[in-house]
mmCIF file of C-alpha atoms in Angstrom:
data_model
loop_
_atom_site.group_PDB
_atom_site.id
_atom_site.type_symbol
_atom_site.label_atom_id
_atom_site.label_comp_id
_atom_site.label_asym_id
_atom_site.label_seq_id
_atom_site.Cartn_x
_atom_site.Cartn_y
_atom_site.Cartn_z
ATOM 1 C CA UNK A 8 35.544 -8.104 49.278
ATOM 2 C CA UNK A 9 35.517 -4.505 50.483
ATOM 3 C CA UNK A 10 33.841 -1.698 48.588
ATOM 4 C CA UNK A 11 35.008 1.899 49.093
ATOM 5 C CA UNK A 12 32.883 4.951 48.455
ATOM 6 C CA UNK A 13 33.381 8.665 48.952
ATOM 7 C CA UNK A 14 31.251 10.863 51.173
ATOM 8 C CA UNK A 15 31.471 14.655 50.961
ATOM 9 C CA UNK A 16 29.595 17.262 52.990
ATOM 10 C CA UNK A 17 29.998 20.943 53.828
ATOM 11 C CA UNK A 18 29.524 22.113 57.406
ATOM 12 C CA UNK A 19 28.317 25.707 57.566
ATOM 13 C CA UNK A 20 28.865 26.362 61.283
ATOM 14 C CA UNK A 21 32.420 25.056 61.501
ATOM 15 C CA UNK A 22 34.916 27.699 60.376
ATOM 16 C CA UNK A 23 37.928 26.227 58.604
ATOM 17 C CA UNK A 24 41.336 26.773 60.201
ATOM 18 C CA UNK A 25 44.708 26.100 58.575
ATOM 19 C CA UNK A 26 45.595 23.325 61.042
ATOM 20 C CA UNK A 27 42.566 21.346 59.875
ATOM 21 C CA UNK A 28 44.383 20.838 56.566
ATOM 22 C CA UNK A 29 47.248 18.967 58.267
ATOM 23 C CA UNK A 30 46.286 15.289 58.798
ATOM 24 C CA UNK A 31 48.517 14.780 61.838
ATOM 25 C CA UNK A 32 47.559 17.989 63.618
ATOM 26 C CA UNK A 33 45.647 17.889 66.890
ATOM 27 C CA UNK A 34 42.801 19.903 65.316
ATOM 28 C CA UNK A 35 42.491 17.510 62.342
ATOM 29 C CA UNK A 36 42.417 14.451 64.591
ATOM 30 C CA UNK A 37 39.884 15.895 67.025
ATOM 31 C CA UNK A 38 37.601 17.077 64.201
ATOM 32 C CA UNK A 39 37.951 13.677 62.508
ATOM 33 C CA UNK A 40 36.801 11.969 65.733
ATOM 34 C CA UNK A 41 33.772 14.233 65.957
ATOM 35 C CA UNK A 42 32.846 13.502 62.328
ATOM 36 C CA UNK A 43 33.094 9.749 62.986
ATOM 37 C CA UNK A 44 30.931 10.160 66.083
ATOM 38 C CA UNK A 45 28.129 11.625 63.959
ATOM 39 C CA UNK A 46 28.567 9.853 60.603
ATOM 40 C CA UNK A 47 29.178 6.261 61.752
ATOM 41 C CA UNK A 48 25.784 5.799 63.471
ATOM 42 C CA UNK A 49 23.963 7.131 60.395
ATOM 43 C CA UNK A 50 25.625 4.669 58.063
ATOM 44 C CA UNK A 51 25.158 1.856 60.593
ATOM 45 C CA UNK A 52 21.394 2.553 60.478
ATOM 46 C CA UNK A 53 21.346 2.756 56.681
ATOM 47 C CA UNK A 54 20.567 -0.069 54.291
ATOM 48 C CA UNK A 55 24.270 -1.043 54.234
ATOM 49 C CA UNK A 56 24.403 -1.061 58.044
ATOM 50 C CA UNK A 57 25.273 -4.731 58.602
ATOM 51 C CA UNK A 58 28.074 -4.473 56.013
ATOM 52 C CA UNK A 59 29.339 -1.013 57.066
ATOM 53 C CA UNK A 60 32.995 -0.986 58.152
ATOM 54 C CA UNK A 61 33.717 2.713 58.710
ATOM 55 C CA UNK A 62 34.769 6.051 57.258
ATOM 56 C CA UNK A 63 38.154 7.738 57.235
ATOM 57 C CA UNK A 64 38.328 11.500 56.820
ATOM 58 C CA UNK A 65 40.831 12.221 54.084
ATOM 59 C CA UNK A 66 40.671 16.016 54.104
ATOM 60 C CA UNK A 67 39.009 19.110 55.477
ATOM 61 C CA UNK A 68 38.731 21.968 52.983
ATOM 62 C CA UNK A 69 38.091 25.678 53.212
ATOM 63 C CA UNK A 70 34.743 26.681 51.731
ATOM 64 C CA UNK A 71 33.285 30.195 51.389
ATOM 65 C CA UNK A 72 36.397 32.076 52.527
ATOM 66 C CA UNK A 73 36.982 29.796 55.521
ATOM 67 C CA UNK A 74 33.465 30.332 56.898
ATOM 68 C CA UNK A 75 32.538 26.723 56.091
ATOM 69 C CA UNK A 76 34.442 23.449 56.166
ATOM 70 C CA UNK A 77 34.248 20.776 53.494
ATOM 71 C CA UNK A 78 34.667 17.187 54.667
ATOM 72 C CA UNK A 79 36.020 14.506 52.334
ATOM 73 C CA UNK A 80 35.825 10.925 53.588
ATOM 74 C CA UNK A 81 36.372 7.470 52.184
ATOM 75 C CA UNK A 82 33.976 4.917 53.630
ATOM 76 C CA UNK A 83 34.014 1.141 53.383
ATOM 77 C CA UNK A 84 31.535 -1.686 53.493
ATOM 78 C CA UNK A 85 31.739 -5.402 52.887
ATOM 79 C CA UNK A 86 30.478 -6.432 49.478
ATOM 80 C CA UNK A 87 29.134 -9.922 50.071
ATOM 81 C CA UNK A 88 26.805 -11.814 47.724
ATOM 82 C CA UNK A 89 24.261 -12.480 50.480
ATOM 83 C CA UNK A 90 24.652 -9.090 52.209
ATOM 84 C CA UNK A 91 23.066 -5.697 51.575
ATOM 85 C CA UNK A 92 23.928 -4.160 48.225
ATOM 86 C CA UNK A 93 25.512 -0.721 48.033
ATOM 87 C CA UNK A 94 23.377 1.711 46.067
ATOM 88 C CA UNK A 95 24.638 5.297 46.182
ATOM 89 C CA UNK A 96 21.207 6.798 45.415
ATOM 90 C CA UNK A 97 19.598 4.807 48.221
ATOM 91 C CA UNK A 98 22.349 5.812 50.660
ATOM 92 C CA UNK A 99 22.014 9.453 49.560
ATOM 93 C CA UNK A 100 18.258 9.442 50.252
ATOM 94 C CA UNK A 101 18.690 7.656 53.574
ATOM 95 C CA UNK A 102 21.348 10.118 54.753
ATOM 96 C CA UNK A 103 19.238 13.018 53.517
ATOM 97 C CA UNK A 104 16.304 11.783 55.612
ATOM 98 C CA UNK A 105 18.500 11.168 58.672
ATOM 99 C CA UNK A 106 19.972 14.689 58.505
ATOM 100 C CA UNK A 107 16.711 16.627 58.144
ATOM 101 C CA UNK A 108 17.090 17.178 54.417
ATOM 102 C CA UNK A 109 20.884 17.534 54.657
ATOM 103 C CA UNK A 110 20.657 20.382 57.153
ATOM 104 C CA UNK A 111 21.733 18.864 60.496
ATOM 105 C CA UNK A 112 24.505 16.515 61.606
ATOM 106 C CA UNK A 113 24.373 16.497 65.376
ATOM 107 C CA UNK A 114 25.009 20.090 66.410
ATOM 108 C CA UNK A 115 26.489 20.930 63.003
ATOM 109 C CA UNK A 116 24.589 22.675 60.219
ATOM 110 C CA UNK A 117 25.049 21.373 56.696
ATOM 111 C CA UNK A 118 24.858 23.015 53.310
ATOM 112 C CA UNK A 119 21.794 21.251 51.945
ATOM 113 C CA UNK A 120 23.368 21.028 48.483
ATOM 114 C CA UNK A 121 26.652 19.538 49.709
ATOM 115 C CA UNK A 122 25.998 15.840 50.251
ATOM 116 C CA UNK A 123 27.797 13.784 47.644
ATOM 117 C CA UNK A 124 28.208 10.029 47.586
ATOM 118 C CA UNK A 125 30.165 8.226 44.907
ATOM 119 C CA UNK A 126 30.738 4.528 44.817
#
């Protein structure tokens, strides 16, 4: 079985542009690739790592008058009886630790109050 969960963050040094709101635009696709480049390794190193399948960015949103960009993703992991169990609080704390207290994602700066995981 596959378990889906949402992951939301706000990037404070990535200004939002209108073309980021269009899923098939070049800007959306390139920004989505960059997000996967940074997010996938974190979740692979988390407690669900062996069961982690991947994340798909669903939307980029304007935050703070387009100065910041909100990222909404749906992530998946295998939910197997013998495998690691998904625990959103554990994943939250692991991602917080791996992003310097929810402040850094690669060369991106994060709003430290923006990490949200729902499963």
